């Protein structure tokens, strides 16, 4: 009888033990699972934030480079009519010392502006003798090509064009031989 | 006897139950604590990343504004000697039509450059009649103040100064009454 009780007792203990362990495991797993999910979500948010930081950094680096590269675009463009007028004045024939002195001054101003523009990456678009390129040149007139001159060659510039680095500020107005 | 066994059995069960629960709790707490710590750390990393995004965004915004605001600084500064030369040429006296025509051209170029500079936020620093300001003016000569002229008043400009928005591109070179 005693042994039987003990036997019952042991069986009972095992049963209770299992039951409690099961319960504890359920509780544990519920909280652990919840935490694991939250951790995964948070890690995901963190990784996305880090990716955004990298993207922002690249995007701004590119934007900054463009802003610096083309910074003189607006002022440069507005200076071009002055360059045209200076060149027109330089083409005027003079026959006295006063006129020659003024023309020398004009030439100096033109030279210094050309230098300033060049330092900022603004240069005249090559035209005369070049093949016509619709990205750089605007054809306002065509003439029959002389012998030995390839078709679509620019033979005269009516208004100089300028580019800032790879960007056209103003296309050259040209006469093209065809 | 049967009751006693049952009693013992019950006590024993309680004891086993408690022991198992304790163990389960220890296991549970260890994993839960670890997860909680990891979650806290990850949340901290995420919050710091988000703060960095906000900082970067503000910093870029400010930097971009400065780049745009002062974009014409370099080219503007390089144009100033041409402005001086144009003004010098405009001061030359002429006595024939040729000279007058050239001067008119020079005056037009000067006007168009002045307009271009102004549109980019570059303007002459007021000087004559203004009180001397070492942030804007450079005194190269002093003269005794005439009667009725306040001390430290600028009476003559030897070279015009220019500013881009709030930034001095070149200080005015001035004569100050003292």
Short mmCIF file of C-alpha atoms in Angstrom, two decimals:
data_model
loop_
_atom_site.label_atom_id
_atom_site.label_comp_id
_atom_site.label_asym_id
_atom_site.label_seq_id
_atom_site.Cartn_x
_atom_site.Cartn_y
_atom_site.Cartn_z
CA UNK A 1 0.00 0.00 0.00
CA UNK A 2 2.73 2.42 0.83
CA UNK A 3 4.54 1.61 -2.36
CA UNK A 4 1.40 2.07 -4.31
CA UNK A 5 0.90 5.49 -2.80
CA UNK A 6 4.45 6.38 -3.56
CA UNK A 7 3.96 5.19 -7.08
CA UNK A 8 0.81 7.22 -7.42
CA UNK A 9 2.62 10.09 -5.86
CA UNK A 10 5.42 9.92 -8.39
CA UNK A 11 3.09 9.69 -11.35
CA UNK A 12 1.16 12.58 -9.99
CA UNK A 13 4.30 14.62 -9.53
CA UNK A 14 5.40 13.99 -13.11
CA UNK A 15 2.02 15.00 -14.36
CA UNK A 16 1.94 18.20 -12.33
CA UNK A 17 5.51 18.97 -13.34
CA UNK A 18 4.71 18.63 -17.01
CA UNK A 19 1.60 20.70 -16.71
CA UNK A 20 3.39 23.52 -14.94
CA UNK A 21 6.28 23.42 -17.37
CA UNK A 22 3.87 23.60 -20.27
CA UNK A 23 2.20 26.60 -18.72
CA UNK A 24 5.48 28.29 -17.98
CA UNK A 25 6.62 27.63 -21.53
CA UNK A 26 3.46 29.13 -22.94
CA UNK A 27 3.88 32.26 -20.83
CA UNK A 28 7.55 32.44 -21.68
CA UNK A 29 7.02 31.91 -25.38
CA UNK A 30 4.34 34.52 -25.57
CA UNK A 31 6.53 37.20 -24.05
CA UNK A 32 9.66 36.05 -25.85
CA UNK A 33 7.85 35.98 -29.16
CA UNK A 34 6.44 39.43 -28.62
CA UNK A 35 9.87 40.76 -27.75
CA UNK A 36 11.46 39.02 -30.71
CA UNK A 37 8.89 40.58 -33.02
CA UNK A 38 9.43 44.01 -31.54
CA UNK A 39 13.18 43.59 -31.85
CA UNK A 40 12.86 42.60 -35.49
CA UNK A 41 10.63 45.56 -36.23
CA UNK A 42 12.97 47.94 -34.46
CA UNK A 43 15.97 46.54 -36.26
CA UNK A 44 14.14 46.97 -39.53
CA UNK A 45 13.36 50.60 -38.70
CA UNK A 46 16.98 51.20 -37.74
CA UNK A 47 18.32 49.66 -40.94
CA UNK A 48 15.93 51.74 -43.02
CA UNK A 49 17.01 54.90 -41.18
CA UNK A 50 20.65 54.03 -41.82
CA UNK A 51 19.92 53.49 -45.51
CA UNK A 52 18.17 56.87 -45.61
CA UNK A 53 21.23 58.53 -44.06
CA UNK A 54 23.41 57.03 -46.78
CA UNK A 55 20.96 58.15 -49.48
CA UNK A 56 20.68 61.68 -48.11
CA UNK A 57 24.42 61.97 -47.90
CA UNK A 58 24.90 60.89 -51.52
CA UNK A 59 22.04 63.02 -52.76
CA UNK A 60 23.40 66.12 -51.06
CA UNK A 61 26.94 65.44 -52.22
CA UNK A 62 25.67 65.39 -55.80
CA UNK A 63 23.48 68.43 -55.29
CA UNK A 64 26.34 70.38 -53.72
CA UNK A 65 28.65 69.47 -56.61
CA UNK A 66 26.09 70.71 -59.14
CA UNK A 67 25.49 73.94 -57.18
CA UNK A 68 29.24 74.62 -57.08
CA UNK A 69 29.89 73.50 -60.65
CA UNK A 70 27.20 75.71 -62.15
CA UNK A 71 27.22 78.51 -59.56
CA UNK A 72 28.20 81.16 -62.11
CA UNK A 73 25.51 80.21 -64.58
CA UNK A 74 23.08 83.04 -63.82
CA UNK A 75 25.54 85.91 -63.57
CA UNK A 76 27.56 84.49 -66.48
CA UNK A 77 24.51 84.43 -68.72
CA UNK A 78 23.65 88.02 -67.82
CA UNK A 79 27.15 89.20 -68.72
CA UNK A 80 26.99 87.87 -72.28
CA UNK A 81 25.17 90.91 -73.78
CA UNK A 82 27.91 93.13 -72.35
CA UNK A 83 30.49 90.95 -74.09
CA UNK A 84 28.59 91.37 -77.37
CA UNK A 85 28.46 95.15 -76.95
CA UNK A 86 32.17 95.34 -76.11
CA UNK A 87 32.98 93.33 -79.24
CA UNK A 88 30.78 95.60 -81.34
CA UNK A 89 32.61 98.65 -79.95
CA UNK A 90 35.97 97.00 -80.62
CA UNK A 91 34.98 96.61 -84.28
CA UNK A 92 34.42 100.35 -84.75
CA UNK A 93 37.10 102.04 -86.88
CA UNK A 94 38.78 105.02 -85.22
CA UNK A 95 41.09 107.59 -86.75
CA UNK A 96 42.32 109.71 -83.83
CA UNK A 97 44.27 109.22 -80.62
CA UNK A 98 41.24 109.76 -78.39
CA UNK A 99 39.28 107.00 -80.15
CA UNK A 100 42.29 104.69 -80.08
CA UNK A 101 42.68 105.25 -76.35
CA UNK A 102 39.01 104.51 -75.69
CA UNK A 103 39.19 101.40 -77.85
CA UNK A 104 42.22 100.23 -75.93
CA UNK A 105 40.25 100.63 -72.70
CA UNK A 106 37.33 98.70 -74.15
CA UNK A 107 39.67 95.95 -75.28
CA UNK A 108 41.16 95.71 -71.79
CA UNK A 109 37.73 95.44 -70.21
CA UNK A 110 36.77 92.75 -72.71
CA UNK A 111 39.97 90.86 -71.99
CA UNK A 112 39.45 91.00 -68.23
CA UNK A 113 35.81 89.83 -68.48
CA UNK A 114 36.80 87.01 -70.81
CA UNK A 115 39.43 85.97 -68.26
CA UNK A 116 36.94 86.14 -65.37
CA UNK A 117 34.44 84.03 -67.29
CA UNK A 118 37.10 81.49 -68.22
CA UNK A 119 38.19 81.15 -64.61
CA UNK A 120 34.58 80.31 -63.75
CA UNK A 121 34.44 77.68 -66.48
CA UNK A 122 32.62 79.82 -69.07
CA UNK A 123 34.11 79.73 -72.56
CA UNK A 124 33.19 80.56 -76.11
CA UNK A 125 31.72 77.66 -78.08
CA UNK A 126 34.02 76.90 -81.03
CA UNK A 127 32.11 77.57 -84.23
CA UNK A 128 33.82 78.78 -87.42
CA UNK A 129 35.21 75.78 -89.29
CA UNK A 130 33.44 73.32 -86.95
CA UNK A 131 30.75 70.92 -88.10
CA UNK A 132 27.28 72.20 -87.21
CA UNK A 133 25.98 70.72 -83.92
CA UNK A 134 22.36 71.53 -83.03
CA UNK A 135 23.23 71.15 -79.33
CA UNK A 136 25.73 74.00 -79.55
CA UNK A 137 24.81 76.04 -82.60
CA UNK A 138 21.72 77.69 -83.97
CA UNK A 139 21.69 77.96 -87.76
CA UNK A 140 20.14 81.26 -88.84
CA UNK A 141 21.29 81.16 -92.43
CA UNK A 142 22.67 78.69 -94.92
CA UNK A 143 24.96 79.43 -97.87
CA UNK A 144 26.14 77.15 -100.68
CA UNK A 145 29.35 75.41 -99.65
CA UNK A 146 32.51 76.52 -101.46
CA UNK A 147 34.58 73.88 -103.12
CA UNK A 148 36.63 71.92 -100.60
CA UNK A 149 34.33 72.85 -97.70
CA UNK A 150 32.46 69.91 -96.17
CA UNK A 151 28.70 70.18 -95.99
CA UNK A 152 27.28 71.41 -92.66
CA UNK A 153 30.42 73.35 -91.84
CA UNK A 154 29.98 76.63 -89.98
CA UNK A 155 31.34 79.48 -92.07
CA UNK A 156 30.35 82.52 -90.02
CA UNK A 157 29.28 83.42 -86.47
CA UNK A 158 26.61 86.10 -86.10
CA UNK A 159 26.54 85.97 -82.30
CA UNK A 160 29.05 84.10 -80.18
CA UNK A 161 27.81 81.20 -78.07
CA UNK A 162 29.12 80.31 -74.62
CA UNK A 163 29.11 77.22 -72.45
CA UNK A 164 29.68 76.69 -68.75
CA UNK A 165 31.56 73.42 -68.40
CA UNK A 166 29.34 70.98 -70.32
CA UNK A 167 26.24 73.19 -70.19
CA UNK A 168 25.30 75.57 -73.01
CA UNK A 169 24.62 79.09 -71.67
CA UNK A 170 23.77 80.44 -75.11
CA UNK A 171 24.03 78.68 -78.44
CA UNK A 172 26.13 80.27 -81.20
CA UNK A 173 24.08 81.89 -83.95
CA UNK A 174 25.77 80.73 -87.12
CA UNK A 175 25.78 80.59 -90.90
CA UNK A 176 26.17 77.06 -92.23
CA UNK A 177 27.53 75.98 -95.63
CA UNK A 178 25.46 73.33 -97.33
CA UNK B 1 -2.79 6.54 6.75
CA UNK B 2 -4.30 7.24 3.40
CA UNK B 3 -4.99 10.81 4.42
CA UNK B 4 -1.47 11.21 5.65
CA UNK B 5 -0.06 10.06 2.39
CA UNK B 6 -2.35 12.34 0.54
CA UNK B 7 -1.21 15.20 2.76
CA UNK B 8 2.41 14.38 2.16
CA UNK B 9 1.64 14.08 -1.48
CA UNK B 10 0.08 17.50 -1.55
CA UNK B 11 2.97 19.14 0.25
CA UNK B 12 5.34 17.43 -2.07
CA UNK B 13 3.41 18.57 -5.09
CA UNK B 14 3.45 22.18 -3.95
CA UNK B 15 7.18 21.99 -3.40
CA UNK B 16 7.87 20.46 -6.78
CA UNK B 17 5.53 22.96 -8.38
CA UNK B 18 7.33 25.89 -6.83
CA UNK B 19 10.72 24.53 -7.74
CA UNK B 20 9.75 24.01 -11.34
CA UNK B 21 8.14 27.41 -11.55
CA UNK B 22 11.26 29.02 -10.15
CA UNK B 23 13.41 27.29 -12.73
CA UNK B 24 11.06 28.19 -15.52
CA UNK B 25 11.03 31.79 -14.35
CA UNK B 26 14.81 31.92 -14.28
CA UNK B 27 15.03 30.58 -17.83
CA UNK B 28 12.26 32.88 -18.94
CA UNK B 29 13.72 35.92 -17.27
CA UNK B 30 17.13 35.34 -18.71
CA UNK B 31 15.84 35.24 -22.28
CA UNK B 32 13.29 37.97 -21.72
CA UNK B 33 15.89 40.23 -20.11
CA UNK B 34 18.32 39.66 -22.91
CA UNK B 35 15.65 40.48 -25.47
CA UNK B 36 14.55 43.53 -23.56
CA UNK B 37 18.12 44.79 -23.44
CA UNK B 38 18.58 44.18 -27.12
CA UNK B 39 15.31 45.94 -27.87
CA UNK B 40 16.35 48.94 -25.78
CA UNK B 41 19.71 49.13 -27.51
CA UNK B 42 18.13 48.84 -30.94
CA UNK B 43 15.58 51.51 -30.10
CA UNK B 44 18.38 53.75 -28.93
CA UNK B 45 20.27 53.21 -32.19
CA UNK B 46 17.11 53.93 -34.17
CA UNK B 47 16.38 57.13 -32.27
CA UNK B 48 19.94 58.34 -32.76
CA UNK B 49 19.72 57.56 -36.49
CA UNK B 50 16.48 59.51 -36.71
CA UNK B 51 18.07 62.46 -34.90
CA UNK B 52 20.97 62.32 -37.33
CA UNK B 53 18.55 62.41 -40.27
CA UNK B 54 16.96 65.55 -38.84
CA UNK B 55 20.39 67.13 -38.26
CA UNK B 56 21.64 66.27 -41.73
CA UNK B 57 18.49 67.64 -43.26
CA UNK B 58 18.86 70.97 -41.43
CA UNK B 59 22.56 71.18 -42.16
CA UNK B 60 22.01 70.51 -45.87
CA UNK B 61 19.21 73.05 -46.01
CA UNK B 62 21.44 75.73 -44.51
CA UNK B 63 24.40 74.82 -46.67
CA UNK B 64 22.26 74.81 -49.81
CA UNK B 65 20.85 78.22 -48.93
CA UNK B 66 24.35 79.64 -48.48
CA UNK B 67 25.56 78.12 -51.75
CA UNK B 68 22.62 79.64 -53.61
CA UNK B 69 22.75 82.97 -51.77
CA UNK B 70 26.45 83.55 -52.46
CA UNK B 71 26.73 81.64 -55.75
CA UNK B 72 27.78 84.74 -57.70
CA UNK B 73 30.50 85.72 -55.25
CA UNK B 74 33.49 84.48 -57.26
CA UNK B 75 32.46 85.70 -60.70
CA UNK B 76 31.10 88.93 -59.19
CA UNK B 77 34.41 89.68 -57.50
CA UNK B 78 36.33 89.06 -60.73
CA UNK B 79 34.11 91.48 -62.65
CA UNK B 80 34.84 94.42 -60.35
CA UNK B 81 38.12 95.48 -62.04
CA UNK B 82 36.22 95.66 -65.36
CA UNK B 83 33.68 97.94 -63.68
CA UNK B 84 36.54 100.19 -62.50
CA UNK B 85 38.03 100.33 -65.99
CA UNK B 86 34.67 101.12 -67.58
CA UNK B 87 34.18 103.96 -65.12
CA UNK B 88 37.65 105.28 -65.82
CA UNK B 89 36.89 105.25 -69.56
CA UNK B 90 33.56 106.98 -68.94
CA UNK B 91 35.42 109.80 -67.18
CA UNK B 92 37.57 110.55 -70.23
CA UNK B 93 36.65 113.80 -71.97
CA UNK B 94 35.88 113.49 -75.67
CA UNK B 95 35.45 116.18 -78.26
CA UNK B 96 34.35 114.41 -81.41
CA UNK B 97 31.46 112.23 -82.55
CA UNK B 98 33.56 109.09 -82.77
CA UNK B 99 34.64 109.44 -79.16
CA UNK B 100 31.11 110.25 -78.04
CA UNK B 101 29.81 107.14 -79.78
CA UNK B 102 32.45 104.93 -78.14
CA UNK B 103 31.72 106.45 -74.75
CA UNK B 104 28.03 105.79 -75.23
CA UNK B 105 28.85 102.15 -75.95
CA UNK B 106 31.02 101.98 -72.83
CA UNK B 107 28.26 103.53 -70.79
CA UNK B 108 25.76 100.95 -72.06
CA UNK B 109 28.09 98.08 -71.19
CA UNK B 110 28.62 99.55 -67.73
CA UNK B 111 24.89 99.90 -67.25
CA UNK B 112 24.17 96.33 -68.33
CA UNK B 113 26.88 94.89 -66.06
CA UNK B 114 25.63 96.97 -63.13
CA UNK B 115 22.15 95.61 -63.79
CA UNK B 116 23.41 92.00 -64.01
CA UNK B 117 25.32 92.40 -60.74
CA UNK B 118 22.30 93.93 -59.03
CA UNK B 119 20.06 91.09 -60.14
CA UNK B 120 22.54 88.71 -58.49
CA UNK B 121 22.45 90.73 -55.26
CA UNK B 122 25.72 92.63 -55.84
CA UNK B 123 25.52 96.37 -55.20
CA UNK B 124 27.79 99.32 -54.60
CA UNK B 125 28.50 100.06 -50.95
CA UNK B 126 27.18 103.55 -50.12
CA UNK B 127 30.12 105.74 -49.19
CA UNK B 128 30.18 109.50 -49.88
CA UNK B 129 28.39 111.31 -47.07
CA UNK B 130 28.16 108.10 -45.00
CA UNK B 131 29.84 107.68 -41.63
CA UNK B 132 33.04 105.64 -41.95
CA UNK B 133 32.49 101.95 -41.15
CA UNK B 134 35.62 99.76 -40.98
CA UNK B 135 33.53 96.74 -42.00
CA UNK B 136 32.61 98.38 -45.30
CA UNK B 137 35.21 101.05 -45.96
CA UNK B 138 38.95 101.24 -46.06
CA UNK B 139 40.32 104.70 -45.18
CA UNK B 140 43.34 105.48 -47.33
CA UNK B 141 43.49 109.19 -46.57
CA UNK B 142 42.12 111.66 -44.05
CA UNK B 143 41.39 115.32 -44.56
CA UNK B 144 40.38 118.02 -42.08
CA UNK B 145 36.58 118.14 -41.84
CA UNK B 146 34.94 121.23 -43.31
CA UNK B 147 32.65 123.22 -41.10
CA UNK B 148 29.28 121.49 -40.73
CA UNK B 149 30.69 118.06 -41.70
CA UNK B 150 30.57 115.46 -38.91
CA UNK B 151 33.85 113.83 -37.98
CA UNK B 152 34.48 110.43 -39.63
CA UNK B 153 32.30 111.26 -42.62
CA UNK B 154 33.41 109.90 -45.97
CA UNK B 155 34.06 112.76 -48.37
CA UNK B 156 35.51 110.95 -51.39
CA UNK B 157 35.65 107.45 -52.88
CA UNK B 158 38.90 106.45 -54.57
CA UNK B 159 37.67 102.96 -55.52
CA UNK B 160 34.07 101.80 -55.27
CA UNK B 161 33.28 98.98 -52.91
CA UNK B 162 30.69 96.26 -53.52
CA UNK B 163 28.73 93.86 -51.39
CA UNK B 164 26.86 90.67 -52.19
CA UNK B 165 23.79 90.65 -49.94
CA UNK B 166 25.31 91.09 -46.47
CA UNK B 167 28.82 90.03 -47.51
CA UNK B 168 31.49 92.55 -48.51
CA UNK B 169 33.09 91.57 -51.84
CA UNK B 170 35.46 94.52 -51.79
CA UNK B 171 35.61 97.37 -49.29
CA UNK B 172 35.35 100.96 -50.60
CA UNK B 173 38.65 102.83 -50.60
CA UNK B 174 37.75 106.20 -49.16
CA UNK B 175 38.91 109.58 -47.95
CA UNK B 176 37.59 110.42 -44.49
CA UNK B 177 37.06 113.87 -42.96
CA UNK B 178 38.33 114.15 -39.41
#
